[in-house]
Structure formats: C-alpha cells, structure tokens
JSON list of C-alpha atoms in Angstrom, two decimals:
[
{"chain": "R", "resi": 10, "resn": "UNK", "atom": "CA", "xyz": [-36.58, -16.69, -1.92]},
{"chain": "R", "resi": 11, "resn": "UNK", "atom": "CA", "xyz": [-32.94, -18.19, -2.06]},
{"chain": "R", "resi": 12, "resn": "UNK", "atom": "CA", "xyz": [-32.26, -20.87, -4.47]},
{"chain": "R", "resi": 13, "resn": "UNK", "atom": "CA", "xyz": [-32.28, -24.40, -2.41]},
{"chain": "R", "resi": 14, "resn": "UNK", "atom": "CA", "xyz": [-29.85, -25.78, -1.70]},
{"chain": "R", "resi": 15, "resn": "UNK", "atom": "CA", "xyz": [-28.42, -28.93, 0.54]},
{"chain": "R", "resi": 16, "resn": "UNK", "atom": "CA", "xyz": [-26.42, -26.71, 2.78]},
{"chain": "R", "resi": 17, "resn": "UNK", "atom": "CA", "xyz": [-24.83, -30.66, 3.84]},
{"chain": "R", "resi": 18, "resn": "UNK", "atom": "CA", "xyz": [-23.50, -30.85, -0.29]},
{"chain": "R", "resi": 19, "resn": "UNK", "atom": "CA", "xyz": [-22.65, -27.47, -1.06]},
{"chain": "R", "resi": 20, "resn": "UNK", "atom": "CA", "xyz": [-20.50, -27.09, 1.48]},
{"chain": "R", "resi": 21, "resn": "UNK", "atom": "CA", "xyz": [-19.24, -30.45, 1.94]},
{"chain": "R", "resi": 22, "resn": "UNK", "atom": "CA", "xyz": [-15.29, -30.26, 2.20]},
{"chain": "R", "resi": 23, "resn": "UNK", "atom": "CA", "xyz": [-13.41, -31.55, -1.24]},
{"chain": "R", "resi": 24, "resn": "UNK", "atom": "CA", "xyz": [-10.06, -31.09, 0.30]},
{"chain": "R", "resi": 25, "resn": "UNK", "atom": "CA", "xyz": [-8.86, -33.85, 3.63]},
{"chain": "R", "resi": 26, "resn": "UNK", "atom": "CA", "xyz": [-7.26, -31.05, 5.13]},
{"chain": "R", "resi": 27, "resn": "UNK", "atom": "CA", "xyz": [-10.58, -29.26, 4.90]},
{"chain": "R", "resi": 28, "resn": "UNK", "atom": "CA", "xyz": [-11.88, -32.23, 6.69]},
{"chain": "R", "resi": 29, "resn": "UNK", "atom": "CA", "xyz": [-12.98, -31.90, 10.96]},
{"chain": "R", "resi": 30, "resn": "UNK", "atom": "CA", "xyz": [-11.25, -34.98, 12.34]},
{"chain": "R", "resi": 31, "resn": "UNK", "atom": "CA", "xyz": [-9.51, -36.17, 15.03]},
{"chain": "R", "resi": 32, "resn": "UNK", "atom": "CA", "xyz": [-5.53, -36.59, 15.51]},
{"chain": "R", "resi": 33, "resn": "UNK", "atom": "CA", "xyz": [-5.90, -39.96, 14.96]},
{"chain": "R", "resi": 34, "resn": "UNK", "atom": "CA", "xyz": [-7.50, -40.33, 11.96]},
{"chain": "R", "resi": 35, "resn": "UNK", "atom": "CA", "xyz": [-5.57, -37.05, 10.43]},
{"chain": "R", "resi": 36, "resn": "UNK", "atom": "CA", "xyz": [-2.51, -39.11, 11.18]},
{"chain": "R", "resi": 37, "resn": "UNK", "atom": "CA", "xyz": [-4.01, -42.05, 8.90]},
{"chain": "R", "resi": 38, "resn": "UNK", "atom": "CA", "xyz": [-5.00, -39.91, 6.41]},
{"chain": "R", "resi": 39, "resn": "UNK", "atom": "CA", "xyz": [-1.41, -38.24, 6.08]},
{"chain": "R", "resi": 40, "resn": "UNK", "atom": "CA", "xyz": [-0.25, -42.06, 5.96]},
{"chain": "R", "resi": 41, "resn": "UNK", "atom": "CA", "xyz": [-2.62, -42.12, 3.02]},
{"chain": "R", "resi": 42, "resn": "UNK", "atom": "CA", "xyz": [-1.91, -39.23, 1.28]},
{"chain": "R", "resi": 43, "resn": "UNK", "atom": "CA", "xyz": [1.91, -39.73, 1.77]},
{"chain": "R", "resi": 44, "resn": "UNK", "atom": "CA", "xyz": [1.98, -43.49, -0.28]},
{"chain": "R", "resi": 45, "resn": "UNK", "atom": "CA", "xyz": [-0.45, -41.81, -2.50]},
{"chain": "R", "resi": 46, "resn": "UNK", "atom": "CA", "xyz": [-2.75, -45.27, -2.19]},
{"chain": "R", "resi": 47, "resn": "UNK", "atom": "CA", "xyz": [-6.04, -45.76, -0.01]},
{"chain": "R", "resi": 48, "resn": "UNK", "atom": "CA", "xyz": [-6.20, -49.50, 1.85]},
{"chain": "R", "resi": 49, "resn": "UNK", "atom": "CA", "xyz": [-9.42, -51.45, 2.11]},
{"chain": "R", "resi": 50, "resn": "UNK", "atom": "CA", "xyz": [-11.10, -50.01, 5.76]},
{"chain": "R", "resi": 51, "resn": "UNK", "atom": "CA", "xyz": [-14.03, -49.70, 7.15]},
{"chain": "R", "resi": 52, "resn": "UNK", "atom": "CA", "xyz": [-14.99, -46.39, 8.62]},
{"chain": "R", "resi": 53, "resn": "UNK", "atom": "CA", "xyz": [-17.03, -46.92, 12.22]},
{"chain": "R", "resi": 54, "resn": "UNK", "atom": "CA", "xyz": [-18.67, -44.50, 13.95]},
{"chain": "R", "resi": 55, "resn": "UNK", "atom": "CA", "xyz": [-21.91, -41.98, 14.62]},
{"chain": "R", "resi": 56, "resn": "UNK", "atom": "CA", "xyz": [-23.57, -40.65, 11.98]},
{"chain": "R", "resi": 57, "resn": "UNK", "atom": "CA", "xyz": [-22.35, -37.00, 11.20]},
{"chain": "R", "resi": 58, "resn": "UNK", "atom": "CA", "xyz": [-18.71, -37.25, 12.08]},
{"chain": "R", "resi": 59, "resn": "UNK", "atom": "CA", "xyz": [-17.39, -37.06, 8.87]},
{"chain": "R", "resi": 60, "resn": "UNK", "atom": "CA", "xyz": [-16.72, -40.24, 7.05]},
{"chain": "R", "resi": 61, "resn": "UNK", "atom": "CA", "xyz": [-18.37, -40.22, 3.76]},
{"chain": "R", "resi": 62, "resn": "UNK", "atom": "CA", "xyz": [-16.96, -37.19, 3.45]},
{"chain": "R", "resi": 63, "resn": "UNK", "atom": "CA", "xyz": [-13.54, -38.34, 4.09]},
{"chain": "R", "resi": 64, "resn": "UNK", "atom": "CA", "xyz": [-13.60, -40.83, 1.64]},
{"chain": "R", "resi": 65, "resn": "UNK", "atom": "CA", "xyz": [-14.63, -38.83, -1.34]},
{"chain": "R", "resi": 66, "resn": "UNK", "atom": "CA", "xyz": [-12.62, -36.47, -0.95]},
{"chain": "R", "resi": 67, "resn": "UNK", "atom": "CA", "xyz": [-9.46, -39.16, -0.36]},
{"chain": "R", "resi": 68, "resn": "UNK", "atom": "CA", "xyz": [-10.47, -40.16, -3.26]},
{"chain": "R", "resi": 69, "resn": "UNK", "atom": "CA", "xyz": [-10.71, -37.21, -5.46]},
{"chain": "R", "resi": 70, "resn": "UNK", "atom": "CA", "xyz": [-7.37, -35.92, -4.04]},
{"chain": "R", "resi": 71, "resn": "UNK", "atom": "CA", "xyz": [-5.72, -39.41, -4.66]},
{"chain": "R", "resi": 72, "resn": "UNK", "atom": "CA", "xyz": [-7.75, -39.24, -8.65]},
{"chain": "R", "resi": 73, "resn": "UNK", "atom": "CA", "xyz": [-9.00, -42.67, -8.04]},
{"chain": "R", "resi": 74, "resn": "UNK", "atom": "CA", "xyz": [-12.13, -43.56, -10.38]},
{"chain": "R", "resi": 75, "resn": "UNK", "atom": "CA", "xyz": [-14.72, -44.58, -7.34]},
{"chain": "R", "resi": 76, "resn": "UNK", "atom": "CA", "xyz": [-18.24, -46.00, -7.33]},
{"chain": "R", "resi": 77, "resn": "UNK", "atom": "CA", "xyz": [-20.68, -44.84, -4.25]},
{"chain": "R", "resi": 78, "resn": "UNK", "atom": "CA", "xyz": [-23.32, -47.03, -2.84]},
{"chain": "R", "resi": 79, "resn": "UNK", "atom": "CA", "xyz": [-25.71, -46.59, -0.60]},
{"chain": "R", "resi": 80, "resn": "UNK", "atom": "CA", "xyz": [-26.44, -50.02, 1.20]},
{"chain": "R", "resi": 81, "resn": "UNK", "atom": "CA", "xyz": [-29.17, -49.21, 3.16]},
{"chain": "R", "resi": 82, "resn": "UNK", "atom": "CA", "xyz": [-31.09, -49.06, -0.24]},
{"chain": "R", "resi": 83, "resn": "UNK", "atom": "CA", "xyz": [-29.06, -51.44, -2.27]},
{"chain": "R", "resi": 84, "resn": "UNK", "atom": "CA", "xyz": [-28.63, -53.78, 0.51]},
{"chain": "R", "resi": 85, "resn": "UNK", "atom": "CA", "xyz": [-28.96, -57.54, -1.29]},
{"chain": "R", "resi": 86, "resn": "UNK", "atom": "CA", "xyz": [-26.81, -59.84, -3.10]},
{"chain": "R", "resi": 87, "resn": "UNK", "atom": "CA", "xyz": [-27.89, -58.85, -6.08]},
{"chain": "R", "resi": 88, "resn": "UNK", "atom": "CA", "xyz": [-25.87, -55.05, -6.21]},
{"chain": "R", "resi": 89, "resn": "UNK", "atom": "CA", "xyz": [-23.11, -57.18, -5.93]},
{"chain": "R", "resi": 90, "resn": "UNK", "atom": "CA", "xyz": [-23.76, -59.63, -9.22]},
{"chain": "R", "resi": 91, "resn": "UNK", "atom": "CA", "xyz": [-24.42, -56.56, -10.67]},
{"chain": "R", "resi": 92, "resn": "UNK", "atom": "CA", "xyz": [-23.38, -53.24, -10.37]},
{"chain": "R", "resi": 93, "resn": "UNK", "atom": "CA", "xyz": [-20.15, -54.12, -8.29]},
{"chain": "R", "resi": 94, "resn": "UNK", "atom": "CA", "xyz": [-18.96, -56.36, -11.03]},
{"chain": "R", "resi": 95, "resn": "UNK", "atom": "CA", "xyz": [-19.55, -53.96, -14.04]},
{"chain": "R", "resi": 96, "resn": "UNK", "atom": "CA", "xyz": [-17.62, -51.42, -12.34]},
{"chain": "R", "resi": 97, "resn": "UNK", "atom": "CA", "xyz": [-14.49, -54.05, -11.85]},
{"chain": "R", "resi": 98, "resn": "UNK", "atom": "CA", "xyz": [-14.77, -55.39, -14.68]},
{"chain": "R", "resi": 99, "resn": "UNK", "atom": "CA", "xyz": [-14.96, -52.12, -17.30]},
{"chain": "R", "resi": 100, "resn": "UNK", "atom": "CA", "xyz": [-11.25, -50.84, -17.83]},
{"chain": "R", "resi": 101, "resn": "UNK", "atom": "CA", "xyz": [-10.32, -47.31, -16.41]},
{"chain": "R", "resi": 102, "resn": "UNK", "atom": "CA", "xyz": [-10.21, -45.35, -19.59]},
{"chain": "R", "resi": 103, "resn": "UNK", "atom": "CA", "xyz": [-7.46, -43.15, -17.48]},
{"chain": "R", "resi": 104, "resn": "UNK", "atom": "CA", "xyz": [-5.81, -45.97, -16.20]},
{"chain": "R", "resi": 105, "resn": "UNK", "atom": "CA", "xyz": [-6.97, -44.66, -12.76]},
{"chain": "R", "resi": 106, "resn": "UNK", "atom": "CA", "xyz": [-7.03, -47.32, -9.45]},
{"chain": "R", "resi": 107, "resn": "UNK", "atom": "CA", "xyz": [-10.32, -48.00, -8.57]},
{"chain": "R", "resi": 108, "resn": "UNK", "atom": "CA", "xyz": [-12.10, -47.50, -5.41]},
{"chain": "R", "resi": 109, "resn": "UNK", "atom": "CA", "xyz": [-15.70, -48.83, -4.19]},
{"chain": "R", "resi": 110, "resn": "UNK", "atom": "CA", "xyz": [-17.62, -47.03, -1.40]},
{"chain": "R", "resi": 111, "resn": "UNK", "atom": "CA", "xyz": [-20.52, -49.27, 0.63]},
{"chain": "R", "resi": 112, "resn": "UNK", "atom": "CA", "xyz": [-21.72, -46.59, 2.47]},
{"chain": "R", "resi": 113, "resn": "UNK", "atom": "CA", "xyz": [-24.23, -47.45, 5.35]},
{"chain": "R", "resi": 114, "resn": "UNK", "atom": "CA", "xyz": [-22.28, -51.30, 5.14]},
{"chain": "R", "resi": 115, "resn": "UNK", "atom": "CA", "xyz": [-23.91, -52.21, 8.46]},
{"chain": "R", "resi": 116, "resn": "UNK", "atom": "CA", "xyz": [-27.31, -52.20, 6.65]},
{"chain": "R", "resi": 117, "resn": "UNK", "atom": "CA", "xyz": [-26.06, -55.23, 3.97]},
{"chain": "R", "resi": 118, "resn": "UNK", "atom": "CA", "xyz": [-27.47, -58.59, 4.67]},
{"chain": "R", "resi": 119, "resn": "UNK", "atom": "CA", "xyz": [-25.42, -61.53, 5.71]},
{"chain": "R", "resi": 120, "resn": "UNK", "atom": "CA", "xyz": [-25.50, -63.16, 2.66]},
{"chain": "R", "resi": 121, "resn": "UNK", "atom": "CA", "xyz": [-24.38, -60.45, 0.47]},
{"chain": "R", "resi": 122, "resn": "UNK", "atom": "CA", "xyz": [-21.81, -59.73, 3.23]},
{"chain": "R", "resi": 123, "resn": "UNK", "atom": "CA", "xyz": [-20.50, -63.11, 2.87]},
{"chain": "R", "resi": 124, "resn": "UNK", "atom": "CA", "xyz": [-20.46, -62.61, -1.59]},
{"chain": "R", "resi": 125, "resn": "UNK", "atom": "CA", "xyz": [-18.92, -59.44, -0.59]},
{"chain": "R", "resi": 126, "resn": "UNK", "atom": "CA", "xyz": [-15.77, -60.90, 1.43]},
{"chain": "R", "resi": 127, "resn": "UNK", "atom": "CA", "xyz": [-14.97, -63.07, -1.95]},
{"chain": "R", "resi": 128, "resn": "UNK", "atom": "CA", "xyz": [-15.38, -60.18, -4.33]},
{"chain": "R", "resi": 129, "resn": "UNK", "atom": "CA", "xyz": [-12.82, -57.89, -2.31]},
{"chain": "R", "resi": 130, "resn": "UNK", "atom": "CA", "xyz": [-10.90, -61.12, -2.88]},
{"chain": "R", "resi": 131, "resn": "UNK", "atom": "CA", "xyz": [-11.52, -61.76, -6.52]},
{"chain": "R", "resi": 132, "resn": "UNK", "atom": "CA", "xyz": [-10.92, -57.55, -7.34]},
{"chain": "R", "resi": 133, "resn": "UNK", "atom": "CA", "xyz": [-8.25, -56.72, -5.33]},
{"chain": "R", "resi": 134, "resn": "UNK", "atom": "CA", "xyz": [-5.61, -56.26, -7.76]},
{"chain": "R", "resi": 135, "resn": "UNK", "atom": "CA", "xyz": [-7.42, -53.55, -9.38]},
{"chain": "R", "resi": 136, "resn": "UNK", "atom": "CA", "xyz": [-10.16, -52.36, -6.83]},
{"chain": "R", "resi": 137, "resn": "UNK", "atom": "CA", "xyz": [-9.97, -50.86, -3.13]},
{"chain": "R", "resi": 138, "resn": "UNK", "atom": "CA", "xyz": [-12.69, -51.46, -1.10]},
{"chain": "R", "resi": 139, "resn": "UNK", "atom": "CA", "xyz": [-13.77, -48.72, 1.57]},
{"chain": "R", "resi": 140, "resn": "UNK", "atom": "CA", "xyz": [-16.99, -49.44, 4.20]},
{"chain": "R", "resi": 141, "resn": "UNK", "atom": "CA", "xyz": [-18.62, -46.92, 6.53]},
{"chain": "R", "resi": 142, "resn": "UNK", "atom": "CA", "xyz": [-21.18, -47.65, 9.06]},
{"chain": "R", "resi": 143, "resn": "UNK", "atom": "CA", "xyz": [-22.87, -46.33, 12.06]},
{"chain": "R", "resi": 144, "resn": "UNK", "atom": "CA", "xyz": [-22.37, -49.68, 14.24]},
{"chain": "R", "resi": 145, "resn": "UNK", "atom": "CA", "xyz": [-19.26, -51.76, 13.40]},
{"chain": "R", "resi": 146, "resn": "UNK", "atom": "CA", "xyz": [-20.57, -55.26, 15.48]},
{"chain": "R", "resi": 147, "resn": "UNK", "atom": "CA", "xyz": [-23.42, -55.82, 12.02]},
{"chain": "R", "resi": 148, "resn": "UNK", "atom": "CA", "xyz": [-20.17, -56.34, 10.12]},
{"chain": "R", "resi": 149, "resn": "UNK", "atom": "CA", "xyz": [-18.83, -59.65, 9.87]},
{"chain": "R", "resi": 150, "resn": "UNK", "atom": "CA", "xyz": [-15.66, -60.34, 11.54]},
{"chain": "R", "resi": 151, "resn": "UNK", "atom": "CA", "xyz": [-14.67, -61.91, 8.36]},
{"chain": "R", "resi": 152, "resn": "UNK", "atom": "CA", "xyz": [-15.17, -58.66, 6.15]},
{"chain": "R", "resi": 153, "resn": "UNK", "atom": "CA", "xyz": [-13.45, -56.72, 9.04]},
{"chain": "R", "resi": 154, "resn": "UNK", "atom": "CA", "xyz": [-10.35, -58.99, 8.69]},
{"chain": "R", "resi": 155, "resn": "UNK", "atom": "CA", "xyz": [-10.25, -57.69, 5.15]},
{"chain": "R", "resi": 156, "resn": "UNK", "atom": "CA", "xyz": [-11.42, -53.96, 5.85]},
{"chain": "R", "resi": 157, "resn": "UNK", "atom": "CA", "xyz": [-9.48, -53.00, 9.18]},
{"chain": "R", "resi": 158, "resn": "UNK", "atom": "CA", "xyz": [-12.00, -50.83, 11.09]},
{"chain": "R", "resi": 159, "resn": "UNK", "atom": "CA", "xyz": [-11.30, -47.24, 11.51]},
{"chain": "R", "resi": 160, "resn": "UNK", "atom": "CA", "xyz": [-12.83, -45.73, 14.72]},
{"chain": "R", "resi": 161, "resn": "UNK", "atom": "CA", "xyz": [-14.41, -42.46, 14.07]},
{"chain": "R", "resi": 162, "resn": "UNK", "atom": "CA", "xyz": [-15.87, -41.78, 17.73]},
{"chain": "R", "resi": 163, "resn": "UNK", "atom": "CA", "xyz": [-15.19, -38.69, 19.48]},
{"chain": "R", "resi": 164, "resn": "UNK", "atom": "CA", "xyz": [-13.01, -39.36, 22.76]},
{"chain": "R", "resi": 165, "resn": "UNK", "atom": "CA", "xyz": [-13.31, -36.41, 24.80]},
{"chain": "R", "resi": 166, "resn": "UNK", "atom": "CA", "xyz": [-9.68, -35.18, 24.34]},
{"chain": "R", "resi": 167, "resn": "UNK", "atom": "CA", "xyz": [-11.50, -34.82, 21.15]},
{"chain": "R", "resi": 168, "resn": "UNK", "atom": "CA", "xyz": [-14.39, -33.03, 21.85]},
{"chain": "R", "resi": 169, "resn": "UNK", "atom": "CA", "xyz": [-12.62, -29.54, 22.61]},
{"chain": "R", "resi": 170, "resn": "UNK", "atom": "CA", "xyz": [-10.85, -29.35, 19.06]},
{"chain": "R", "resi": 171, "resn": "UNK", "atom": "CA", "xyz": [-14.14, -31.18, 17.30]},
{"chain": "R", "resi": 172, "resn": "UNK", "atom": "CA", "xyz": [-16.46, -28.50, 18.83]},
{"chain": "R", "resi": 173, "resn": "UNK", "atom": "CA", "xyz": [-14.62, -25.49, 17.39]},
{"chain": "R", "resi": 174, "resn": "UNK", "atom": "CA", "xyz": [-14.24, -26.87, 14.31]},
{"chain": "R", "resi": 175, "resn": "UNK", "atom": "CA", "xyz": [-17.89, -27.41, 13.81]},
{"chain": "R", "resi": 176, "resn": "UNK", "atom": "CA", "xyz": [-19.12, -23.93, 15.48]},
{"chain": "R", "resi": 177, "resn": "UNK", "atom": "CA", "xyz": [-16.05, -22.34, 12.69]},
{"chain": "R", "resi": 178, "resn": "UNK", "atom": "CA", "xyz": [-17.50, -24.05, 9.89]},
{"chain": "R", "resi": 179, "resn": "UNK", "atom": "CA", "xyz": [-21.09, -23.50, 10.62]},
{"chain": "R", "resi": 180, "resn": "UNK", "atom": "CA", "xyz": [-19.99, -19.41, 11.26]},
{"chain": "R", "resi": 181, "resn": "UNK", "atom": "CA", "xyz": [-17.91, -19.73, 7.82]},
{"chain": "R", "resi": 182, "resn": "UNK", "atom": "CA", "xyz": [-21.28, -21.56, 6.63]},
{"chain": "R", "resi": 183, "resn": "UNK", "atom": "CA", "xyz": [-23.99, -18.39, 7.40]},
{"chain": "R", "resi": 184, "resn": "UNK", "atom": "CA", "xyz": [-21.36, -15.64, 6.44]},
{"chain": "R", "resi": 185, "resn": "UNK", "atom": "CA", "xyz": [-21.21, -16.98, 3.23]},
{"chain": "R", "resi": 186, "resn": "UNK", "atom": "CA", "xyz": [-24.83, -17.18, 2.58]},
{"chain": "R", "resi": 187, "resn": "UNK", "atom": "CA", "xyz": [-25.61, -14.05, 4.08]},
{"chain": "R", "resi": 188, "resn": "UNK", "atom": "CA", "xyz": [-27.33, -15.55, 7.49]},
{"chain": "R", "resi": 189, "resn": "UNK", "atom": "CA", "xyz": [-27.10, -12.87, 10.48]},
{"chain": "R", "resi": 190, "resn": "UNK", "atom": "CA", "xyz": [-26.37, -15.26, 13.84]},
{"chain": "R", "resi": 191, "resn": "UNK", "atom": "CA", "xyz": [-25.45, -14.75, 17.35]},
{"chain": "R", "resi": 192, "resn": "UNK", "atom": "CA", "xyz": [-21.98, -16.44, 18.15]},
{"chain": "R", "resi": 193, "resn": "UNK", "atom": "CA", "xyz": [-22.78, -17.74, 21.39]},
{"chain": "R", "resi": 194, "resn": "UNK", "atom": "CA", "xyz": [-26.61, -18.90, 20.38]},
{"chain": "R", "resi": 195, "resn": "UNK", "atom": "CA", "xyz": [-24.56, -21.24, 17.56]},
{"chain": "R", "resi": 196, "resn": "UNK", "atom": "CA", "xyz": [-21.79, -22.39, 20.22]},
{"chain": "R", "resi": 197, "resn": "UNK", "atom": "CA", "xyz": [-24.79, -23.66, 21.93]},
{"chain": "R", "resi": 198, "resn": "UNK", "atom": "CA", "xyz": [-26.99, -25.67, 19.31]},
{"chain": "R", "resi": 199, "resn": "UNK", "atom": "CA", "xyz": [-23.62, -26.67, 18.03]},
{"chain": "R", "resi": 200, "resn": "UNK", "atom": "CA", "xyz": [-22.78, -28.34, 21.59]},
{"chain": "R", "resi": 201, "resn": "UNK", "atom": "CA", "xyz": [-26.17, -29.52, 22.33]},
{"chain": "R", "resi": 202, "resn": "UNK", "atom": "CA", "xyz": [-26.06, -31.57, 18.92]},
{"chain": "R", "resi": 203, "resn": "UNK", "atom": "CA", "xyz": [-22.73, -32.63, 19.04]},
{"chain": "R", "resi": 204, "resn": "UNK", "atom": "CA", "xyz": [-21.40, -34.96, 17.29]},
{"chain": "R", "resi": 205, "resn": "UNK", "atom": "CA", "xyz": [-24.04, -34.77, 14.65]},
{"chain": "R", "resi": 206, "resn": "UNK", "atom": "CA", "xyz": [-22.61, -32.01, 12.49]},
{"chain": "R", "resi": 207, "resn": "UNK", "atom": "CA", "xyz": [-24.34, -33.04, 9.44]},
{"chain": "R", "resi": 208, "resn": "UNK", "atom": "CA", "xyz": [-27.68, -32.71, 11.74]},
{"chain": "R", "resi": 209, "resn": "UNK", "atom": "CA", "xyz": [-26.89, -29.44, 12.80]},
{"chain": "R", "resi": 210, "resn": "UNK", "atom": "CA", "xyz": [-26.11, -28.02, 9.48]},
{"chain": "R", "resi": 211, "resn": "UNK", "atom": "CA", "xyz": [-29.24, -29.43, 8.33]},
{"chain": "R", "resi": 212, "resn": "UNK", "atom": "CA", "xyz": [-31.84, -27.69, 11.09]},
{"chain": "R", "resi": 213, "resn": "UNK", "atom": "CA", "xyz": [-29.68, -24.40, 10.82]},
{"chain": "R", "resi": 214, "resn": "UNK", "atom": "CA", "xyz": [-30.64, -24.14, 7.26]},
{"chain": "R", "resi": 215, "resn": "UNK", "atom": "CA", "xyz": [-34.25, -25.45, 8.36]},
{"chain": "R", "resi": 216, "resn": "UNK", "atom": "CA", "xyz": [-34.52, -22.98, 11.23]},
{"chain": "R", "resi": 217, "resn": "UNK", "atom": "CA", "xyz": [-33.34, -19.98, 8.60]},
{"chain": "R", "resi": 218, "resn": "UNK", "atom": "CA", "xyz": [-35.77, -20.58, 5.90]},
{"chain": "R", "resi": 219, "resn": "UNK", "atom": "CA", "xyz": [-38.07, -19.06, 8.08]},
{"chain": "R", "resi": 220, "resn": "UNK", "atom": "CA", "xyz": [-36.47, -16.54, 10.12]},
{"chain": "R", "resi": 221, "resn": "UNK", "atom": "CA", "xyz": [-33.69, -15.48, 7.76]},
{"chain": "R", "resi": 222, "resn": "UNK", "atom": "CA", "xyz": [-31.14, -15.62, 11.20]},
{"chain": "R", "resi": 223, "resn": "UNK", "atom": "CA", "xyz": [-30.16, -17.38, 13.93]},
{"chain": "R", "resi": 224, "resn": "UNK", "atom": "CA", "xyz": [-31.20, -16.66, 17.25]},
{"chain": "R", "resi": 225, "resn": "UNK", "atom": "CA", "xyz": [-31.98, -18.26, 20.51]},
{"chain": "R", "resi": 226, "resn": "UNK", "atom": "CA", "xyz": [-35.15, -19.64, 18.98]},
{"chain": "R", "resi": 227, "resn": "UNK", "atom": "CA", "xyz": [-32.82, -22.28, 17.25]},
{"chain": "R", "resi": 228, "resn": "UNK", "atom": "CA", "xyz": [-32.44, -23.92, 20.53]},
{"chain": "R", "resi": 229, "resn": "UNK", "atom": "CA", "xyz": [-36.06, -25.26, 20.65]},
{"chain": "R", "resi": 230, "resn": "UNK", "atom": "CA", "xyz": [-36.59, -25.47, 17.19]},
{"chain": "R", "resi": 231, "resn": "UNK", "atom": "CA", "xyz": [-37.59, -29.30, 16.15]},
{"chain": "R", "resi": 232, "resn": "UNK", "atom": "CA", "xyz": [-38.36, -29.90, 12.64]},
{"chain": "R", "resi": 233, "resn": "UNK", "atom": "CA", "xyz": [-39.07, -33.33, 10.61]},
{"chain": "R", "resi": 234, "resn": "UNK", "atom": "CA", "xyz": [-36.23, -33.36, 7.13]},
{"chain": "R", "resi": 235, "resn": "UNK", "atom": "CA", "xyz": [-34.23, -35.66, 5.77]},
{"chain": "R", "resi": 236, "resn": "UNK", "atom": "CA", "xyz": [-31.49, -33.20, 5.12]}
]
C-alpha cells in the first residue's frame, strides 16, 4: 500500500506562478509581487478555486511571518483577545512584516467581526490582514471597506484556460505518483466538477485507492471524505 498522503497538500503549489488563476487576479498578484508588499483583501469566491493557496504561497514568496486560521472552527471573539493579539504583539525575530490569514471569514460571528474591524485598525502598522470566504455578503460592509474584496469566480472567458489548467495539473498529479489514467476519462470528471479542483483532486485519489487507475468508472464514483 502507498504511504497516505493528502494529494490536496502535497501537491499544493508553493510558487504564484504555479498558481491556476484567472487574468485578473494574475494581474493583482504581479501588482503584489512587483511592490514586494501584500494589502489587506478579502478573497471571495467558490470553494476550490484557489485562494488559500494563493495566499500562502504570496506569502512565502514575499517571506512574510503569517498566522493561519481557520474561522469556521475558531469563529468567536475570543481568537481574537487571544491568539490574534499574541501574534501582533510578539516581535518578528527576523524583522519580517506580518501577515494574518482568516480563512473561511464568512463563518466569524458579527460580534467578533465587529472586534475584528478595530484590530486591523489597532495592528496595521505592523500586520496585513488577508480574508477568504465562500460567500462575500456574511462579511460586513465595514470589514470589506478595510479588506477590498477580491473576486475569485470563474467568468466563462475563464473557464477555457481554468479547465486546462486543472485537467494539466491533475495529469502532472497521477504521472508523478505512478496512477495509469485515460486522458479523455479525466477531461471529463475534471469538467463535470468544475470549479471544485480541490474536490476533484480529492475523489481522484479516493477513486485510485481502490482501483490503482483512472477509468470511466471515476465518472459515477461518489464517495463520503473530507479530503
């Protein structure tokens, strides 16, 4: 048996140029890259597109010192008395910028959405503040003002470019761990899950466990994971 695994970490992209985005939000991330600083934002869009993976690796090409959260378990006011304020307050030993990642931000409540919108305040001459979420309309407009929303949905003068992407990655994916697949059966799952890449990396390594390729079965194949 193979070792295990997340297919979705090992081969998550560390590199922004490695990253499958759209021409508009490569154009913000050359912005980025070219002042060499990352903005407060808030990343909006489907899940699987792409933006916690964007961020981290802005942020380990940019060296910033970052903290990741997941809101949708640490989702009160009190992540924000606590861990959010020992990270801003502790000096960078490296004198690095630092950066703090809500990830899931739509799942925060109000009232630690409201203590959030005066901590960017209070931090923001040594902290960057970066929110993803699946629906943008559970963020206050308030927080918004101060995070300027980044739309990552697919348009479809997208959806050509996006698709390859994926189906090369996924290919690039199975020949590196060995997988026998049938190009066209793998254009196929990757367009009937589209724009869900992190889903259909996650029932391709699933579907493989078992069959040790991918074939047409993979087009009915329904399994219950969390990957």
């Amino acid at each position: 048996m193979r070792k295990e695994f997340l297919w979705v970490e090992k081969y998550r992209p560390k590199k922004t140029e490695d990253c499958i985005l759209t021409a508009k939000v490569k154009q913000l991330v050359n912005g980025i890259l070219e002042t060499g600083e990352i903005p407060n934002l808030t990343f909006a869009g489907s899940p699987g597109t792409g933006k916690t993976t964007l961020i981290k690796a802005l942020a380990e090409e940019l060296d910033y010192e970052y903290l990741f959260i997941n809101s949708s378990l640490d989702r009160g006011i009190d992540v924000l008395r606590m861990t959010l304020s020992d990270f801003s307050s502790k000096v960078s030993l490296e004198d690095k910028r630092k950066l703090i990642v809500l990830d899931e931000a739509d799942h925060l409540t109000n009232q630690a959405q409201l203590a959030l919108r005066a901590f960017i305040e209070k931090t923001s001459s040594n902290c960057t503040f970066v929110l993803t979420c699946n629906h943008s309309n559970k963020i206050e407009s308030a927080l918004l003002s101060r995070c300027p929303l980044i739309d990552f949905t697919f348009k479809e003068e997208d959806k050509k470019d996006i698709l390859t992407g994926y189906a090369k990655r996924l290919a690039a994916i199975l020949k590196s761990e060995k997988i026998s697949f049938d190009p066209k059966t793998l254009v196929e799952f990757v367009k009937q899950n589209y724009p869900d890449f992190r889903l259909i990396i996650g029932e391709v390594q699933n579907y493989v466990r078992a069959t040790d390729s991918l074939d047409a079965g993979i087009l009915t194949f329904k399994v219950s994971s969390d990957i």
